[in-house]
Every structure is written in C-alpha cells, then in structure tokens.
Amino acid sequence: EIVLTQSPATLSLSPGERATLSCRASQSVNSYLAWYQQKPGQAPRLLIYDASNRATGIPARFSGSGSGTDFTLTISSLEPEDFAVYYCQQRTNWPPMFTFGQGTKLEIK
Amino acid sequence: QVQLQQSGPGLVKPSQTLSLTCAISGDSVSTNSATWNWIRQSPSRGLEWLGRTYYRSKWYNDYAVSVNSRITITPDTSKNQFSLQLNSVTPEDTAVYYCASSGKIAAAGTALEDWGQGTLVTVSS
C-alpha cells in the first residue's frame, strides 16, 4: 500500500502570505495526485487533480506541482477563507483504492 | 455538476448493520464515465476510502481490504442512487461517512470530485 506523508502537520501564516504544502508518496504515483481542502463540519472539496490541474471553480491562487513521489500545493497569497485542513490523495489501479495523507492544518498566525 | 444527498440513521448498535444511501442528481448511476464511492473519516483513521460501484456494460464493485468481508455497495437504477451496507459494526466504525463521485472531471478517475454532505454514524448500544 502506498503511504502519503504530508508536511508540515501545521502551518501558521498570515493573510497575504504564500503557503507551500508538501506531500510525499512512499512509491511513485506518477501524476495521479489530488489535493483537497476541508473546513470544519464540511466535506472535503477537490482543489487539484492529476498533480497540477485545478478543479472547476478553484481560484488561480491555488496551484499544484510535482510528479513521482514529491508533490507541492502552493497558495500564492492567502485569503481569510483559505485557512483550513488540506489533504493529498492518490489512487492505485491495483488493488483499486484511494489513499489519503494525514493532512496539513493551515492556521492563522 | 453532480449533487449527492446522503440519508440514513446516525446511530447503530454494535454487531448490527450500518446502512446509508446516496441519491444522485445531475448524472446517472448507470453512466459509463463515473464511479460512485464511499469514504469515511474519523480522528483515529483519518480519511479512509471504503469502496465503489460503477457500470461499464455490467456492474462492478471494488472494496477496501480493511472492510472487504463486511461491506456491500449496491446501485439502485430505479431511484438513481447507491447504498452502503457495513455489517457487524463495532465502535471502531464510528465515523463521518461520505459518498463521492469520480471520473467526470479527472477522466482517469483519479480524484473524488463531488461529495455528499456527510453523515455522522455512531456505533453504540
């Protein structure tokens, strides 16, 4: 089973700053890596799929990069509504399954 | 855009069966281009994918190894919905359960695109 490790566990930043979140896979996932945002009491929301493609309606300040085992989610200039927990996720073909990282909490400094 | 509406009880007794339903609007459960998934989230286990159902000329199911012996996901074409049954539950199955679709935005089905609102299911006597 592929394990996804996110870092840091918590990131404290101020609005307007740049956020860089990391996700490392225990083996290559090619570019099949997605990022989600989750706010308290809400379902996760898809931000990025296939490493670098923004989902429908996602602002341009969110960008994803990477391939193989190392991936990054960047928020170029934090807005107040961006403070949340972020998860990465990969999918394997065999056995077919989705796995998630443990999350990075982005909090207001 | 697909909308998913979950329903089902929030309290289940140990050893009994957890049953949830996810009603689909904006797409068909029988589409050849999507899969229909169940995921749960708890503080101890994080986000955990449980399984999926999908139609590709016939119906298929895939289940996570961790619940493979206890889970059934069933499509209902007459109501355009799909359901989760998890048997022999224990308190460790207490979690928020989500349904989600895959395959409409990321064509390879590599992401979970639209999610239901979530249902907190507590396993307790």
JSON list of C-alpha atoms in Angstrom, two decimals:
[
{"chain": "A", "resi": 1, "resn": "GLU", "atom": "CA", "xyz": [0.00, 0.00, 0.00]},
{"chain": "A", "resi": 2, "resn": "ILE", "atom": "CA", "xyz": [1.26, 3.46, -0.91]},
{"chain": "A", "resi": 3, "resn": "VAL", "atom": "CA", "xyz": [1.61, 5.78, 2.07]},
{"chain": "A", "resi": 4, "resn": "LEU", "atom": "CA", "xyz": [1.29, 9.54, 1.67]},
{"chain": "A", "resi": 5, "resn": "THR", "atom": "CA", "xyz": [3.14, 11.73, 4.17]},
{"chain": "A", "resi": 6, "resn": "GLN", "atom": "CA", "xyz": [2.23, 15.40, 4.42]},
{"chain": "A", "resi": 7, "resn": "SER", "atom": "CA", "xyz": [4.36, 18.14, 5.90]},
{"chain": "A", "resi": 8, "resn": "PRO", "atom": "CA", "xyz": [4.23, 20.20, 7.92]},
{"chain": "A", "resi": 9, "resn": "ALA", "atom": "CA", "xyz": [1.44, 18.96, 10.18]},
{"chain": "A", "resi": 10, "resn": "THR", "atom": "CA", "xyz": [0.56, 22.58, 10.99]},
{"chain": "A", "resi": 11, "resn": "LEU", "atom": "CA", "xyz": [1.45, 25.73, 9.11]},
{"chain": "A", "resi": 12, "resn": "SER", "atom": "CA", "xyz": [0.94, 29.14, 10.71]},
{"chain": "A", "resi": 13, "resn": "LEU", "atom": "CA", "xyz": [0.80, 32.04, 8.28]},
{"chain": "A", "resi": 14, "resn": "SER", "atom": "CA", "xyz": [-0.85, 35.42, 7.84]},
{"chain": "A", "resi": 15, "resn": "PRO", "atom": "CA", "xyz": [-3.29, 36.52, 5.14]},
{"chain": "A", "resi": 16, "resn": "GLY", "atom": "CA", "xyz": [-1.41, 37.66, 2.06]},
{"chain": "A", "resi": 17, "resn": "GLU", "atom": "CA", "xyz": [1.50, 35.27, 2.65]},
{"chain": "A", "resi": 18, "resn": "ARG", "atom": "CA", "xyz": [2.46, 32.38, 0.42]},
{"chain": "A", "resi": 19, "resn": "ALA", "atom": "CA", "xyz": [1.73, 28.83, 1.61]},
{"chain": "A", "resi": 20, "resn": "THR", "atom": "CA", "xyz": [3.67, 25.79, 0.49]},
{"chain": "A", "resi": 21, "resn": "LEU", "atom": "CA", "xyz": [2.37, 22.35, 1.50]},
{"chain": "A", "resi": 22, "resn": "SER", "atom": "CA", "xyz": [4.19, 19.10, 0.78]},
{"chain": "A", "resi": 23, "resn": "CYS", "atom": "CA", "xyz": [3.05, 15.55, 0.10]},
{"chain": "A", "resi": 24, "resn": "ARG", "atom": "CA", "xyz": [5.48, 12.67, -0.32]},
{"chain": "A", "resi": 25, "resn": "ALA", "atom": "CA", "xyz": [4.49, 9.20, -1.57]},
{"chain": "A", "resi": 26, "resn": "SER", "atom": "CA", "xyz": [6.23, 6.00, -0.44]},
{"chain": "A", "resi": 27, "resn": "GLN", "atom": "CA", "xyz": [6.49, 4.98, -4.10]},
{"chain": "A", "resi": 28, "resn": "SER", "atom": "CA", "xyz": [5.77, 6.62, -7.41]},
{"chain": "A", "resi": 29, "resn": "VAL", "atom": "CA", "xyz": [2.17, 7.62, -8.11]},
{"chain": "A", "resi": 30, "resn": "ASN", "atom": "CA", "xyz": [3.07, 9.13, -11.49]},
{"chain": "A", "resi": 31, "resn": "SER", "atom": "CA", "xyz": [0.96, 12.30, -11.62]},
{"chain": "A", "resi": 32, "resn": "TYR", "atom": "CA", "xyz": [-2.15, 10.76, -10.05]},
{"chain": "A", "resi": 33, "resn": "LEU", "atom": "CA", "xyz": [-2.18, 13.04, -7.03]},
{"chain": "A", "resi": 34, "resn": "ALA", "atom": "CA", "xyz": [-5.06, 15.19, -5.85]},
{"chain": "A", "resi": 35, "resn": "TRP", "atom": "CA", "xyz": [-5.43, 17.90, -3.20]},
{"chain": "A", "resi": 36, "resn": "TYR", "atom": "CA", "xyz": [-8.48, 18.70, -1.10]},
{"chain": "A", "resi": 37, "resn": "GLN", "atom": "CA", "xyz": [-9.49, 21.49, 1.27]},
{"chain": "A", "resi": 38, "resn": "GLN", "atom": "CA", "xyz": [-11.67, 20.71, 4.27]},
{"chain": "A", "resi": 39, "resn": "LYS", "atom": "CA", "xyz": [-13.28, 23.19, 6.63]},
{"chain": "A", "resi": 40, "resn": "PRO", "atom": "CA", "xyz": [-14.91, 22.22, 9.95]},
{"chain": "A", "resi": 41, "resn": "GLY", "atom": "CA", "xyz": [-18.22, 20.46, 9.50]},
{"chain": "A", "resi": 42, "resn": "GLN", "atom": "CA", "xyz": [-17.84, 20.25, 5.72]},
{"chain": "A", "resi": 43, "resn": "ALA", "atom": "CA", "xyz": [-16.93, 17.57, 3.24]},
{"chain": "A", "resi": 44, "resn": "PRO", "atom": "CA", "xyz": [-13.53, 17.77, 1.56]},
{"chain": "A", "resi": 45, "resn": "ARG", "atom": "CA", "xyz": [-13.50, 19.90, -1.60]},
{"chain": "A", "resi": 46, "resn": "LEU", "atom": "CA", "xyz": [-11.40, 18.93, -4.59]},
{"chain": "A", "resi": 47, "resn": "LEU", "atom": "CA", "xyz": [-8.84, 21.62, -5.44]},
{"chain": "A", "resi": 48, "resn": "ILE", "atom": "CA", "xyz": [-6.28, 19.97, -7.71]},
{"chain": "A", "resi": 49, "resn": "TYR", "atom": "CA", "xyz": [-6.31, 16.70, -9.65]},
{"chain": "A", "resi": 50, "resn": "ASP", "atom": "CA", "xyz": [-3.60, 14.88, -11.57]},
{"chain": "A", "resi": 51, "resn": "ALA", "atom": "CA", "xyz": [-0.98, 16.91, -9.68]},
{"chain": "A", "resi": 52, "resn": "SER", "atom": "CA", "xyz": [-1.47, 20.26, -11.40]},
{"chain": "A", "resi": 53, "resn": "ASN", "atom": "CA", "xyz": [-5.00, 20.67, -12.78]},
{"chain": "A", "resi": 54, "resn": "ARG", "atom": "CA", "xyz": [-7.35, 22.99, -10.93]},
{"chain": "A", "resi": 55, "resn": "ALA", "atom": "CA", "xyz": [-10.85, 21.67, -10.40]},
{"chain": "A", "resi": 56, "resn": "THR", "atom": "CA", "xyz": [-13.88, 23.62, -11.55]},
{"chain": "A", "resi": 57, "resn": "GLY", "atom": "CA", "xyz": [-14.26, 26.96, -9.81]},
{"chain": "A", "resi": 58, "resn": "ILE", "atom": "CA", "xyz": [-10.98, 26.83, -7.91]},
{"chain": "A", "resi": 59, "resn": "PRO", "atom": "CA", "xyz": [-9.20, 30.21, -7.78]},
{"chain": "A", "resi": 60, "resn": "ALA", "atom": "CA", "xyz": [-5.94, 30.66, -9.63]},
{"chain": "A", "resi": 61, "resn": "ARG", "atom": "CA", "xyz": [-4.05, 31.32, -6.38]},
{"chain": "A", "resi": 62, "resn": "PHE", "atom": "CA", "xyz": [-4.12, 27.54, -5.84]},
{"chain": "A", "resi": 63, "resn": "SER", "atom": "CA", "xyz": [-1.55, 25.59, -7.83]},
{"chain": "A", "resi": 64, "resn": "GLY", "atom": "CA", "xyz": [-0.13, 22.10, -7.71]},
{"chain": "A", "resi": 65, "resn": "SER", "atom": "CA", "xyz": [3.14, 20.67, -8.92]},
{"chain": "A", "resi": 66, "resn": "GLY", "atom": "CA", "xyz": [5.25, 17.54, -8.79]},
{"chain": "A", "resi": 67, "resn": "SER", "atom": "CA", "xyz": [5.36, 14.01, -10.13]},
{"chain": "A", "resi": 68, "resn": "GLY", "atom": "CA", "xyz": [6.58, 10.63, -9.00]},
{"chain": "A", "resi": 69, "resn": "THR", "atom": "CA", "xyz": [6.89, 10.83, -5.22]},
{"chain": "A", "resi": 70, "resn": "ASP", "atom": "CA", "xyz": [7.10, 14.54, -4.35]},
{"chain": "A", "resi": 71, "resn": "PHE", "atom": "CA", "xyz": [4.24, 16.99, -4.71]},
{"chain": "A", "resi": 72, "resn": "THR", "atom": "CA", "xyz": [3.50, 20.55, -3.64]},
{"chain": "A", "resi": 73, "resn": "LEU", "atom": "CA", "xyz": [0.35, 22.59, -3.18]},
{"chain": "A", "resi": 74, "resn": "THR", "atom": "CA", "xyz": [1.00, 26.32, -3.30]},
{"chain": "A", "resi": 75, "resn": "ILE", "atom": "CA", "xyz": [-1.39, 29.08, -2.31]},
{"chain": "A", "resi": 76, "resn": "SER", "atom": "CA", "xyz": [0.16, 32.23, -3.72]},
{"chain": "A", "resi": 77, "resn": "SER", "atom": "CA", "xyz": [-1.47, 34.80, -1.44]},
{"chain": "A", "resi": 78, "resn": "LEU", "atom": "CA", "xyz": [-3.60, 33.57, 1.42]},
{"chain": "A", "resi": 79, "resn": "GLU", "atom": "CA", "xyz": [-7.15, 34.78, 1.75]},
{"chain": "A", "resi": 80, "resn": "PRO", "atom": "CA", "xyz": [-9.01, 34.50, 5.09]},
{"chain": "A", "resi": 81, "resn": "GLU", "atom": "CA", "xyz": [-11.18, 31.68, 3.71]},
{"chain": "A", "resi": 82, "resn": "ASP", "atom": "CA", "xyz": [-8.11, 29.56, 2.87]},
{"chain": "A", "resi": 83, "resn": "PHE", "atom": "CA", "xyz": [-7.40, 28.64, 6.49]},
{"chain": "A", "resi": 84, "resn": "ALA", "atom": "CA", "xyz": [-8.45, 25.00, 6.68]},
{"chain": "A", "resi": 85, "resn": "VAL", "atom": "CA", "xyz": [-7.06, 21.47, 6.60]},
{"chain": "A", "resi": 86, "resn": "TYR", "atom": "CA", "xyz": [-5.54, 20.24, 3.34]},
{"chain": "A", "resi": 87, "resn": "TYR", "atom": "CA", "xyz": [-5.23, 16.60, 2.27]},
{"chain": "A", "resi": 88, "resn": "CYS", "atom": "CA", "xyz": [-3.42, 14.92, -0.56]},
{"chain": "A", "resi": 89, "resn": "GLN", "atom": "CA", "xyz": [-4.77, 11.71, -2.11]},
{"chain": "A", "resi": 90, "resn": "GLN", "atom": "CA", "xyz": [-3.62, 9.15, -4.64]},
{"chain": "A", "resi": 91, "resn": "ARG", "atom": "CA", "xyz": [-5.32, 6.34, -6.48]},
{"chain": "A", "resi": 92, "resn": "THR", "atom": "CA", "xyz": [-3.80, 2.97, -7.39]},
{"chain": "A", "resi": 93, "resn": "ASN", "atom": "CA", "xyz": [-5.05, 0.78, -10.20]},
{"chain": "A", "resi": 94, "resn": "TRP", "atom": "CA", "xyz": [-4.33, -2.49, -8.44]},
{"chain": "A", "resi": 95, "resn": "PRO", "atom": "CA", "xyz": [-5.61, -3.06, -5.96]},
{"chain": "A", "resi": 96, "resn": "PRO", "atom": "CA", "xyz": [-8.04, -0.29, -6.86]},
{"chain": "A", "resi": 97, "resn": "MET", "atom": "CA", "xyz": [-8.14, 2.12, -3.99]},
{"chain": "A", "resi": 98, "resn": "PHE", "atom": "CA", "xyz": [-7.76, 5.71, -2.92]},
{"chain": "A", "resi": 99, "resn": "THR", "atom": "CA", "xyz": [-5.45, 6.65, -0.05]},
{"chain": "A", "resi": 100, "resn": "PHE", "atom": "CA", "xyz": [-5.09, 9.97, 1.74]},
{"chain": "A", "resi": 101, "resn": "GLY", "atom": "CA", "xyz": [-2.38, 11.79, 3.60]},
{"chain": "A", "resi": 102, "resn": "GLN", "atom": "CA", "xyz": [-2.88, 12.69, 7.23]},
{"chain": "A", "resi": 103, "resn": "GLY", "atom": "CA", "xyz": [-3.47, 16.36, 6.47]},
{"chain": "A", "resi": 104, "resn": "THR", "atom": "CA", "xyz": [-1.85, 19.76, 6.98]},
{"chain": "A", "resi": 105, "resn": "LYS", "atom": "CA", "xyz": [-3.67, 22.29, 9.11]},
{"chain": "A", "resi": 106, "resn": "LEU", "atom": "CA", "xyz": [-3.22, 25.80, 7.77]},
{"chain": "A", "resi": 107, "resn": "GLU", "atom": "CA", "xyz": [-3.90, 28.20, 10.61]},
{"chain": "A", "resi": 108, "resn": "ILE", "atom": "CA", "xyz": [-3.88, 31.96, 11.00]},
{"chain": "A", "resi": 109, "resn": "LYS", "atom": "CA", "xyz": [-0.75, 33.31, 12.64]},
{"chain": "B", "resi": 1, "resn": "GLN", "atom": "CA", "xyz": [-22.29, 19.37, -11.64]},
{"chain": "B", "resi": 2, "resn": "VAL", "atom": "CA", "xyz": [-23.23, 16.26, -9.73]},
{"chain": "B", "resi": 3, "resn": "GLN", "atom": "CA", "xyz": [-25.05, 16.68, -6.43]},
{"chain": "B", "resi": 4, "resn": "LEU", "atom": "CA", "xyz": [-25.11, 13.92, -3.85]},
{"chain": "B", "resi": 5, "resn": "GLN", "atom": "CA", "xyz": [-27.59, 13.75, -0.97]},
{"chain": "B", "resi": 6, "resn": "GLN", "atom": "CA", "xyz": [-26.98, 11.26, 1.81]},
{"chain": "B", "resi": 7, "resn": "SER", "atom": "CA", "xyz": [-29.55, 9.70, 4.11]},
{"chain": "B", "resi": 8, "resn": "GLY", "atom": "CA", "xyz": [-29.56, 7.10, 6.83]},
{"chain": "B", "resi": 9, "resn": "PRO", "atom": "CA", "xyz": [-29.50, 6.64, 10.59]},
{"chain": "B", "resi": 10, "resn": "GLY", "atom": "CA", "xyz": [-26.91, 8.29, 12.77]},
{"chain": "B", "resi": 11, "resn": "LEU", "atom": "CA", "xyz": [-26.89, 5.62, 15.48]},
{"chain": "B", "resi": 12, "resn": "VAL", "atom": "CA", "xyz": [-26.26, 1.90, 15.02]},
{"chain": "B", "resi": 13, "resn": "LYS", "atom": "CA", "xyz": [-25.91, -0.75, 17.70]},
{"chain": "B", "resi": 14, "resn": "PRO", "atom": "CA", "xyz": [-22.79, -2.93, 17.88]},
{"chain": "B", "resi": 15, "resn": "SER", "atom": "CA", "xyz": [-22.98, -6.11, 15.76]},
{"chain": "B", "resi": 16, "resn": "GLN", "atom": "CA", "xyz": [-25.75, -4.64, 13.61]},
{"chain": "B", "resi": 17, "resn": "THR", "atom": "CA", "xyz": [-25.63, -3.32, 10.04]},
{"chain": "B", "resi": 18, "resn": "LEU", "atom": "CA", "xyz": [-24.87, 0.25, 9.07]},
{"chain": "B", "resi": 19, "resn": "SER", "atom": "CA", "xyz": [-26.93, 1.35, 6.04]},
{"chain": "B", "resi": 20, "resn": "LEU", "atom": "CA", "xyz": [-26.60, 4.64, 4.16]},
{"chain": "B", "resi": 21, "resn": "THR", "atom": "CA", "xyz": [-27.94, 5.85, 0.84]},
{"chain": "B", "resi": 22, "resn": "CYS", "atom": "CA", "xyz": [-26.60, 8.45, -1.57]},
{"chain": "B", "resi": 23, "resn": "ALA", "atom": "CA", "xyz": [-29.08, 9.99, -4.03]},
{"chain": "B", "resi": 24, "resn": "ILE", "atom": "CA", "xyz": [-27.60, 11.36, -7.25]},
{"chain": "B", "resi": 25, "resn": "SER", "atom": "CA", "xyz": [-28.75, 14.39, -9.20]},
{"chain": "B", "resi": 26, "resn": "GLY", "atom": "CA", "xyz": [-27.09, 15.75, -12.32]},
{"chain": "B", "resi": 27, "resn": "ASP", "atom": "CA", "xyz": [-25.90, 12.37, -13.54]},
{"chain": "B", "resi": 28, "resn": "SER", "atom": "CA", "xyz": [-26.93, 8.73, -13.76]},
{"chain": "B", "resi": 29, "resn": "VAL", "atom": "CA", "xyz": [-25.66, 5.96, -11.51]},
{"chain": "B", "resi": 30, "resn": "SER", "atom": "CA", "xyz": [-25.52, 3.86, -14.71]},
{"chain": "B", "resi": 31, "resn": "THR", "atom": "CA", "xyz": [-23.19, 6.22, -16.57]},
{"chain": "B", "resi": 32, "resn": "ASN", "atom": "CA", "xyz": [-20.15, 4.63, -18.18]},
{"chain": "B", "resi": 33, "resn": "SER", "atom": "CA", "xyz": [-17.91, 7.53, -17.18]},
{"chain": "B", "resi": 34, "resn": "ALA", "atom": "CA", "xyz": [-18.14, 7.75, -13.38]},
{"chain": "B", "resi": 35, "resn": "THR", "atom": "CA", "xyz": [-17.62, 5.67, -10.27]},
{"chain": "B", "resi": 36, "resn": "TRP", "atom": "CA", "xyz": [-19.61, 6.01, -7.07]},
{"chain": "B", "resi": 37, "resn": "ASN", "atom": "CA", "xyz": [-17.65, 5.82, -3.85]},
{"chain": "B", "resi": 38, "resn": "TRP", "atom": "CA", "xyz": [-17.98, 5.67, -0.07]},
{"chain": "B", "resi": 39, "resn": "ILE", "atom": "CA", "xyz": [-15.37, 7.21, 2.23]},
{"chain": "B", "resi": 40, "resn": "ARG", "atom": "CA", "xyz": [-15.31, 7.63, 6.00]},
{"chain": "B", "resi": 41, "resn": "GLN", "atom": "CA", "xyz": [-13.42, 9.93, 8.33]},
{"chain": "B", "resi": 42, "resn": "SER", "atom": "CA", "xyz": [-12.56, 9.51, 11.97]},
{"chain": "B", "resi": 43, "resn": "PRO", "atom": "CA", "xyz": [-9.93, 11.06, 14.26]},
{"chain": "B", "resi": 44, "resn": "SER", "atom": "CA", "xyz": [-8.16, 7.72, 14.63]},
{"chain": "B", "resi": 45, "resn": "ARG", "atom": "CA", "xyz": [-8.19, 6.57, 10.99]},
{"chain": "B", "resi": 46, "resn": "GLY", "atom": "CA", "xyz": [-8.31, 9.85, 9.06]},
{"chain": "B", "resi": 47, "resn": "LEU", "atom": "CA", "xyz": [-9.91, 9.71, 5.62]},
{"chain": "B", "resi": 48, "resn": "GLU", "atom": "CA", "xyz": [-10.45, 6.11, 4.56]},
{"chain": "B", "resi": 49, "resn": "TRP", "atom": "CA", "xyz": [-11.83, 5.00, 1.20]},
{"chain": "B", "resi": 50, "resn": "LEU", "atom": "CA", "xyz": [-14.23, 2.09, 1.66]},
{"chain": "B", "resi": 51, "resn": "GLY", "atom": "CA", "xyz": [-15.27, 1.08, -1.82]},
{"chain": "B", "resi": 52, "resn": "ARG", "atom": "CA", "xyz": [-17.07, 1.88, -5.05]},
{"chain": "B", "resi": 53, "resn": "THR", "atom": "CA", "xyz": [-19.59, 0.70, -7.60]},
{"chain": "B", "resi": 54, "resn": "TYR", "atom": "CA", "xyz": [-19.62, 1.51, -11.30]},
{"chain": "B", "resi": 55, "resn": "TYR", "atom": "CA", "xyz": [-21.14, 0.45, -14.60]},
{"chain": "B", "resi": 56, "resn": "ARG", "atom": "CA", "xyz": [-19.08, -0.49, -17.65]},
{"chain": "B", "resi": 57, "resn": "SER", "atom": "CA", "xyz": [-21.51, -2.61, -19.67]},
{"chain": "B", "resi": 58, "resn": "LYS", "atom": "CA", "xyz": [-22.05, -4.50, -16.42]},
{"chain": "B", "resi": 59, "resn": "TRP", "atom": "CA", "xyz": [-21.80, -3.63, -12.73]},
{"chain": "B", "resi": 60, "resn": "TYR", "atom": "CA", "xyz": [-18.51, -3.79, -10.84]},
{"chain": "B", "resi": 61, "resn": "ASN", "atom": "CA", "xyz": [-17.56, -3.29, -7.20]},
{"chain": "B", "resi": 62, "resn": "ASP", "atom": "CA", "xyz": [-14.21, -2.69, -5.53]},
{"chain": "B", "resi": 63, "resn": "TYR", "atom": "CA", "xyz": [-13.76, -2.73, -1.77]},
{"chain": "B", "resi": 64, "resn": "ALA", "atom": "CA", "xyz": [-11.01, -1.75, 0.62]},
{"chain": "B", "resi": 65, "resn": "VAL", "atom": "CA", "xyz": [-9.17, -4.71, 2.13]},
{"chain": "B", "resi": 66, "resn": "SER", "atom": "CA", "xyz": [-9.87, -3.39, 5.63]},
{"chain": "B", "resi": 67, "resn": "VAL", "atom": "CA", "xyz": [-13.65, -3.85, 5.26]},
{"chain": "B", "resi": 68, "resn": "ASN", "atom": "CA", "xyz": [-13.85, -6.33, 2.38]},
{"chain": "B", "resi": 69, "resn": "SER", "atom": "CA", "xyz": [-15.56, -9.06, 4.41]},
{"chain": "B", "resi": 70, "resn": "ARG", "atom": "CA", "xyz": [-18.25, -6.75, 5.80]},
{"chain": "B", "resi": 71, "resn": "ILE", "atom": "CA", "xyz": [-19.15, -4.27, 3.06]},
{"chain": "B", "resi": 72, "resn": "THR", "atom": "CA", "xyz": [-21.65, -4.18, 0.21]},
{"chain": "B", "resi": 73, "resn": "ILE", "atom": "CA", "xyz": [-22.21, -1.23, -2.13]},
{"chain": "B", "resi": 74, "resn": "THR", "atom": "CA", "xyz": [-25.31, -1.52, -4.29]},
{"chain": "B", "resi": 75, "resn": "PRO", "atom": "CA", "xyz": [-26.62, 0.65, -7.13]},
{"chain": "B", "resi": 76, "resn": "ASP", "atom": "CA", "xyz": [-30.34, 1.35, -7.47]},
{"chain": "B", "resi": 77, "resn": "THR", "atom": "CA", "xyz": [-31.08, 2.43, -11.03]},
{"chain": "B", "resi": 78, "resn": "SER", "atom": "CA", "xyz": [-34.80, 2.97, -10.39]},
{"chain": "B", "resi": 79, "resn": "LYS", "atom": "CA", "xyz": [-34.03, 5.65, -7.79]},
{"chain": "B", "resi": 80, "resn": "ASN", "atom": "CA", "xyz": [-30.70, 6.82, -9.24]},
{"chain": "B", "resi": 81, "resn": "GLN", "atom": "CA", "xyz": [-28.83, 6.21, -6.03]},
{"chain": "B", "resi": 82, "resn": "PHE", "atom": "CA", "xyz": [-26.33, 3.87, -4.43]},
{"chain": "B", "resi": 83, "resn": "SER", "atom": "CA", "xyz": [-26.12, 2.42, -0.98]},
{"chain": "B", "resi": 84, "resn": "LEU", "atom": "CA", "xyz": [-23.59, 1.30, 1.59]},
{"chain": "B", "resi": 85, "resn": "GLN", "atom": "CA", "xyz": [-24.08, -1.60, 3.95]},
{"chain": "B", "resi": 86, "resn": "LEU", "atom": "CA", "xyz": [-21.45, -2.38, 6.57]},
{"chain": "B", "resi": 87, "resn": "ASN", "atom": "CA", "xyz": [-22.12, -5.49, 8.65]},
{"chain": "B", "resi": 88, "resn": "SER", "atom": "CA", "xyz": [-21.11, -6.45, 12.16]},
{"chain": "B", "resi": 89, "resn": "VAL", "atom": "CA", "xyz": [-20.18, -2.92, 13.19]},
{"chain": "B", "resi": 90, "resn": "THR", "atom": "CA", "xyz": [-18.13, -2.10, 16.28]},
{"chain": "B", "resi": 91, "resn": "PRO", "atom": "CA", "xyz": [-17.42, 1.23, 17.99]},
{"chain": "B", "resi": 92, "resn": "GLU", "atom": "CA", "xyz": [-14.33, 1.48, 15.74]},
{"chain": "B", "resi": 93, "resn": "ASP", "atom": "CA", "xyz": [-16.72, 2.03, 12.81]},
{"chain": "B", "resi": 94, "resn": "THR", "atom": "CA", "xyz": [-17.89, 5.29, 14.35]},
{"chain": "B", "resi": 95, "resn": "ALA", "atom": "CA", "xyz": [-17.09, 7.97, 11.78]},
{"chain": "B", "resi": 96, "resn": "VAL", "atom": "CA", "xyz": [-18.45, 10.57, 9.40]},
{"chain": "B", "resi": 97, "resn": "TYR", "atom": "CA", "xyz": [-19.40, 8.72, 6.22]},
{"chain": "B", "resi": 98, "resn": "TYR", "atom": "CA", "xyz": [-19.31, 10.41, 2.82]},
{"chain": "B", "resi": 99, "resn": "CYS", "atom": "CA", "xyz": [-20.37, 9.39, -0.65]},
{"chain": "B", "resi": 100, "resn": "ALA", "atom": "CA", "xyz": [-18.45, 10.83, -3.60]},
{"chain": "B", "resi": 101, "resn": "SER", "atom": "CA", "xyz": [-18.25, 10.62, -7.37]},
{"chain": "B", "resi": 102, "resn": "SER", "atom": "CA", "xyz": [-15.20, 10.16, -9.54]},
{"chain": "B", "resi": 103, "resn": "GLY", "atom": "CA", "xyz": [-14.44, 10.21, -13.25]},
{"chain": "B", "resi": 104, "resn": "LYS", "atom": "CA", "xyz": [-16.26, 13.26, -14.60]},
{"chain": "B", "resi": 105, "resn": "ILE", "atom": "CA", "xyz": [-13.53, 15.89, -14.15]},
{"chain": "B", "resi": 106, "resn": "ALA", "atom": "CA", "xyz": [-10.40, 13.75, -13.94]},
{"chain": "B", "resi": 107, "resn": "ALA", "atom": "CA", "xyz": [-11.17, 11.37, -16.78]},
{"chain": "B", "resi": 108, "resn": "ALA", "atom": "CA", "xyz": [-8.92, 8.66, -15.40]},
{"chain": "B", "resi": 109, "resn": "GLY", "atom": "CA", "xyz": [-10.96, 8.60, -12.22]},
{"chain": "B", "resi": 110, "resn": "THR", "atom": "CA", "xyz": [-8.03, 9.63, -10.07]},
{"chain": "B", "resi": 111, "resn": "ALA", "atom": "CA", "xyz": [-9.85, 12.08, -7.81]},
{"chain": "B", "resi": 112, "resn": "LEU", "atom": "CA", "xyz": [-13.04, 12.25, -5.77]},
{"chain": "B", "resi": 113, "resn": "GLU", "atom": "CA", "xyz": [-14.85, 15.15, -7.34]},
{"chain": "B", "resi": 114, "resn": "ASP", "atom": "CA", "xyz": [-18.26, 15.75, -5.83]},
{"chain": "B", "resi": 115, "resn": "TRP", "atom": "CA", "xyz": [-19.11, 14.80, -2.26]},
{"chain": "B", "resi": 116, "resn": "GLY", "atom": "CA", "xyz": [-22.22, 14.27, -0.21]},
{"chain": "B", "resi": 117, "resn": "GLN", "atom": "CA", "xyz": [-22.77, 16.31, 2.91]},
{"chain": "B", "resi": 118, "resn": "GLY", "atom": "CA", "xyz": [-21.55, 13.59, 5.27]},
{"chain": "B", "resi": 119, "resn": "THR", "atom": "CA", "xyz": [-23.36, 11.54, 7.91]},
{"chain": "B", "resi": 120, "resn": "LEU", "atom": "CA", "xyz": [-22.03, 11.05, 11.40]},
{"chain": "B", "resi": 121, "resn": "VAL", "atom": "CA", "xyz": [-22.66, 7.43, 12.34]},
{"chain": "B", "resi": 122, "resn": "THR", "atom": "CA", "xyz": [-22.13, 6.45, 15.94]},
{"chain": "B", "resi": 123, "resn": "VAL", "atom": "CA", "xyz": [-21.88, 2.80, 16.90]},
{"chain": "B", "resi": 124, "resn": "SER", "atom": "CA", "xyz": [-23.12, 2.46, 20.45]},
{"chain": "B", "resi": 125, "resn": "SER", "atom": "CA", "xyz": [-25.56, 0.45, 22.48]}
]
